[in-house]
PDB file of C-alpha atoms in Angstrom:
ATOM      1  CA  UNK A1090     -12.046   5.722   1.339  1.00  0.00           C
ATOM      2  CA  UNK A1091     -11.078   8.962  -0.389  1.00  0.00           C
ATOM      3  CA  UNK A1092     -13.836  10.783   1.466  1.00  0.00           C
ATOM      4  CA  UNK A1093     -12.500   9.596   4.799  1.00  0.00           C
ATOM      5  CA  UNK A1094      -8.955  10.695   3.991  1.00  0.00           C
ATOM      6  CA  UNK A1095     -10.145  14.052   2.673  1.00  0.00           C
ATOM      7  CA  UNK A1096     -12.261  14.737   5.754  1.00  0.00           C
ATOM      8  CA  UNK A1097      -9.458  13.799   8.140  1.00  0.00           C
ATOM      9  CA  UNK A1098      -6.722  15.722   6.311  1.00  0.00           C
ATOM     10  CA  UNK A1099      -8.938  18.650   5.315  1.00  0.00           C
ATOM     11  CA  UNK A1100     -10.076  19.261   8.873  1.00  0.00           C
ATOM     12  CA  UNK A1101      -6.530  19.217  10.179  1.00  0.00           C
ATOM     13  CA  UNK A1102      -5.337  21.588   7.441  1.00  0.00           C
ATOM     14  CA  UNK A1103      -8.020  24.111   8.387  1.00  0.00           C
ATOM     15  CA  UNK A1104      -6.910  23.919  11.988  1.00  0.00           C
ATOM     16  CA  UNK A1105      -3.290  24.523  11.029  1.00  0.00           C
ATOM     17  CA  UNK A1106      -4.011  27.484   8.760  1.00  0.00           C
ATOM     18  CA  UNK A1107      -6.445  28.970  11.236  1.00  0.00           C
ATOM     19  CA  UNK A1108      -9.161  29.291   8.613  1.00  0.00           C
ATOM     20  CA  UNK A1109      -7.268  31.935   6.587  1.00  0.00           C
ATOM     21  CA  UNK A1110      -8.873  30.736   3.371  1.00  0.00           C
ATOM     22  CA  UNK A1111     -11.572  33.416   3.494  1.00  0.00           C
ATOM     23  CA  UNK A1112     -14.696  34.495   5.246  1.00  0.00           C
ATOM     24  CA  UNK A1113     -16.988  31.484   5.386  1.00  0.00           C
ATOM     25  CA  UNK A1114     -20.148  31.270   7.426  1.00  0.00           C
ATOM     26  CA  UNK A1115     -20.184  28.417   9.863  1.00  0.00           C
ATOM     27  CA  UNK A1116     -22.985  25.862   9.752  1.00  0.00           C
ATOM     28  CA  UNK A1117     -24.810  27.566  12.618  1.00  0.00           C
ATOM     29  CA  UNK A1118     -24.987  30.948  10.851  1.00  0.00           C
ATOM     30  CA  UNK A1119     -26.643  29.706   7.637  1.00  0.00           C
ATOM     31  CA  UNK A1120     -30.344  30.182   7.167  1.00  0.00           C
ATOM     32  CA  UNK A1121     -32.395  26.993   6.679  1.00  0.00           C
ATOM     33  CA  UNK A1122     -32.790  27.807   2.984  1.00  0.00           C
ATOM     34  CA  UNK A1123     -29.054  28.203   2.452  1.00  0.00           C
ATOM     35  CA  UNK A1124     -28.364  25.022   4.397  1.00  0.00           C
ATOM     36  CA  UNK A1125     -30.484  23.084   1.890  1.00  0.00           C
ATOM     37  CA  UNK A1126     -29.062  24.904  -1.118  1.00  0.00           C
ATOM     38  CA  UNK A1127     -32.231  26.821  -2.019  1.00  0.00           C
ATOM     39  CA  UNK A1128     -33.225  30.425  -2.338  1.00  0.00           C
ATOM     40  CA  UNK A1129     -35.553  31.846   0.247  1.00  0.00           C
ATOM     41  CA  UNK A1130     -38.545  31.755  -2.129  1.00  0.00           C
ATOM     42  CA  UNK A1131     -37.870  28.132  -3.067  1.00  0.00           C
ATOM     43  CA  UNK A1132     -37.579  27.205   0.594  1.00  0.00           C
ATOM     44  CA  UNK A1133     -40.875  28.927   1.451  1.00  0.00           C
ATOM     45  CA  UNK A1134     -42.612  27.132  -1.428  1.00  0.00           C
ATOM     46  CA  UNK A1135     -41.103  23.845  -0.265  1.00  0.00           C
ATOM     47  CA  UNK A1136     -42.367  24.429   3.276  1.00  0.00           C
ATOM     48  CA  UNK A1137     -45.826  25.337   1.936  1.00  0.00           C
ATOM     49  CA  UNK A1138     -45.922  22.105  -0.076  1.00  0.00           C
ATOM     50  CA  UNK A1139     -44.933  20.091   2.982  1.00  0.00           C
ATOM     51  CA  UNK A1140     -47.770  21.606   4.995  1.00  0.00           C
ATOM     52  CA  UNK A1141     -50.288  20.920   2.208  1.00  0.00           C
ATOM     53  CA  UNK A1142     -49.131  17.314   1.870  1.00  0.00           C
ATOM     54  CA  UNK A1143     -49.400  16.820   5.624  1.00  0.00           C
ATOM     55  CA  UNK A1144     -52.942  18.198   5.606  1.00  0.00           C
ATOM     56  CA  UNK A1145     -53.892  15.826   2.765  1.00  0.00           C
ATOM     57  CA  UNK A1146     -52.406  12.838   4.595  1.00  0.00           C
ATOM     58  CA  UNK A1147     -54.239  13.805   7.788  1.00  0.00           C
ATOM     59  CA  UNK A1148     -57.528  14.090   5.894  1.00  0.00           C
ATOM     60  CA  UNK A1149     -57.031  10.676   4.282  1.00  0.00           C
ATOM     61  CA  UNK A1150     -56.146   9.161   7.656  1.00  0.00           C
ATOM     62  CA  UNK A1151     -59.259  10.650   9.262  1.00  0.00           C
ATOM     63  CA  UNK A1152     -61.366   9.295   6.381  1.00  0.00           C
ATOM     64  CA  UNK A1153     -59.952   5.787   6.873  1.00  0.00           C
ATOM     65  CA  UNK A1154     -60.571   5.962  10.609  1.00  0.00           C
ATOM     66  CA  UNK A1155     -64.164   7.003   9.967  1.00  0.00           C
ATOM     67  CA  UNK A1156     -64.643   4.143   7.505  1.00  0.00           C
ATOM     68  CA  UNK A1157     -63.392   1.672  10.084  1.00  0.00           C
ATOM     69  CA  UNK A1158     -65.643   3.219  12.716  1.00  0.00           C
ATOM     70  CA  UNK A1159     -68.612   2.865  10.348  1.00  0.00           C
ATOM     71  CA  UNK A1160     -67.718  -0.775   9.820  1.00  0.00           C
ATOM     72  CA  UNK A1161     -67.514  -1.397  13.568  1.00  0.00           C
ATOM     73  CA  UNK A1162     -70.786   0.416  14.223  1.00  0.00           C
ATOM     74  CA  UNK A1163     -72.470  -1.708  11.548  1.00  0.00           C
ATOM     75  CA  UNK A1164     -71.475  -4.877  13.383  1.00  0.00           C
ATOM     76  CA  UNK A1165     -72.447  -3.376  16.724  1.00  0.00           C
ATOM     77  CA  UNK A1166     -75.928  -2.730  15.326  1.00  0.00           C
ATOM     78  CA  UNK A1167     -76.104  -6.177  13.787  1.00  0.00           C
ATOM     79  CA  UNK A1168     -75.139  -8.036  16.954  1.00  0.00           C
ATOM     80  CA  UNK A1169     -76.920  -5.588  19.259  1.00  0.00           C
ATOM     81  CA  UNK A1170     -73.785  -4.499  21.083  1.00  0.00           C
ATOM     82  CA  UNK A1171     -73.555  -1.176  22.934  1.00  0.00           C
ATOM     83  CA  UNK A1172     -72.519   1.823  20.842  1.00  0.00           C
ATOM     84  CA  UNK A1173     -69.086   3.367  21.174  1.00  0.00           C
ATOM     85  CA  UNK A1174     -68.841   7.158  21.471  1.00  0.00           C
ATOM     86  CA  UNK A1175     -65.324   7.185  20.020  1.00  0.00           C
ATOM     87  CA  UNK A1176     -66.587   5.685  16.776  1.00  0.00           C
ATOM     88  CA  UNK A1177     -69.433   8.180  16.606  1.00  0.00           C
ATOM     89  CA  UNK A1178     -66.992  11.050  17.164  1.00  0.00           C
ATOM     90  CA  UNK A1179     -64.686   9.817  14.399  1.00  0.00           C
ATOM     91  CA  UNK A1180     -67.563   9.582  11.957  1.00  0.00           C
ATOM     92  CA  UNK A1181     -68.789  13.075  12.807  1.00  0.00           C
ATOM     93  CA  UNK A1182     -65.272  14.513  12.609  1.00  0.00           C
ATOM     94  CA  UNK A1183     -65.104  13.598   8.918  1.00  0.00           C
ATOM     95  CA  UNK A1184     -68.529  14.968   8.181  1.00  0.00           C
ATOM     96  CA  UNK A1185     -70.945  12.337   9.352  1.00  0.00           C
ATOM     97  CA  UNK A1186     -71.660  10.836   5.911  1.00  0.00           C
ATOM     98  CA  UNK A1187     -69.100   8.084   5.423  1.00  0.00           C
ATOM     99  CA  UNK A1188     -69.315   5.421   2.744  1.00  0.00           C
ATOM    100  CA  UNK A1189     -67.675   2.081   3.222  1.00  0.00           C
ATOM    101  CA  UNK A1190     -64.922   1.055   0.824  1.00  0.00           C
ATOM    102  CA  UNK A1191     -66.039  -1.407  -1.841  1.00  0.00           C
ATOM    103  CA  UNK A1192     -64.201  -4.328  -0.250  1.00  0.00           C
ATOM    104  CA  UNK A1193     -65.847  -3.783   3.121  1.00  0.00           C
ATOM    105  CA  UNK A1194     -69.274  -3.306   1.564  1.00  0.00           C
ATOM    106  CA  UNK A1195     -68.857  -6.628  -0.287  1.00  0.00           C
ATOM    107  CA  UNK A1196     -67.898  -8.355   2.954  1.00  0.00           C
ATOM    108  CA  UNK A1197     -71.002  -7.038   4.695  1.00  0.00           C
ATOM    109  CA  UNK A1198     -73.192  -8.033   1.752  1.00  0.00           C
ATOM    110  CA  UNK A1199     -71.776 -11.575   1.746  1.00  0.00           C
ATOM    111  CA  UNK A1200     -72.263 -11.792   5.496  1.00  0.00           C
ATOM    112  CA  UNK A1201     -75.895 -10.699   5.151  1.00  0.00           C
ATOM    113  CA  UNK A1202     -76.501 -13.300   2.414  1.00  0.00           C
ATOM    114  CA  UNK A1203     -75.067 -16.051   4.609  1.00  0.00           C
ATOM    115  CA  UNK A1204     -77.294 -14.976   7.479  1.00  0.00           C
ATOM    116  CA  UNK A1205     -80.347 -15.065   5.222  1.00  0.00           C
ATOM    117  CA  UNK A1206     -79.451 -18.575   4.026  1.00  0.00           C
ATOM    118  CA  UNK A1207     -79.053 -19.817   7.588  1.00  0.00           C
ATOM    119  CA  UNK A1208     -82.363 -18.294   8.610  1.00  0.00           C
ATOM    120  CA  UNK A1209     -84.206 -19.803   5.652  1.00  0.00           C
ATOM    121  CA  UNK A1210     -82.871 -23.313   6.305  1.00  0.00           C
ATOM    122  CA  UNK A1211     -83.634 -23.176  10.021  1.00  0.00           C
ATOM    123  CA  UNK A1212     -86.892 -21.228   9.808  1.00  0.00           C
TER     124      UNK A1212
END
């Protein structure tokens, strides 16, 4: 409540006085560093950290996509379905040598064991 009153009254007081309180830069004239309350060096370091974090997130995302593509290609091979070029491209984009996460590898292993059991009972 106090903030609302202060903003309403404070803005009107500035209009009445004509901004005689001193030389203040308007919001548009501040540099991005000053707008966030940092020095220029701190702001540059902050921006550098943001770029590094974004690159790390992108790399992790690409790795996950490649793992999923490996999983899909495994099932395509198993069920003799046609290959997908998008999956192959995603795997090669990461480096071509992608290991499945432990959970997915366990699922495939369990699936293979079930297939072997079915084949042994039938055959």
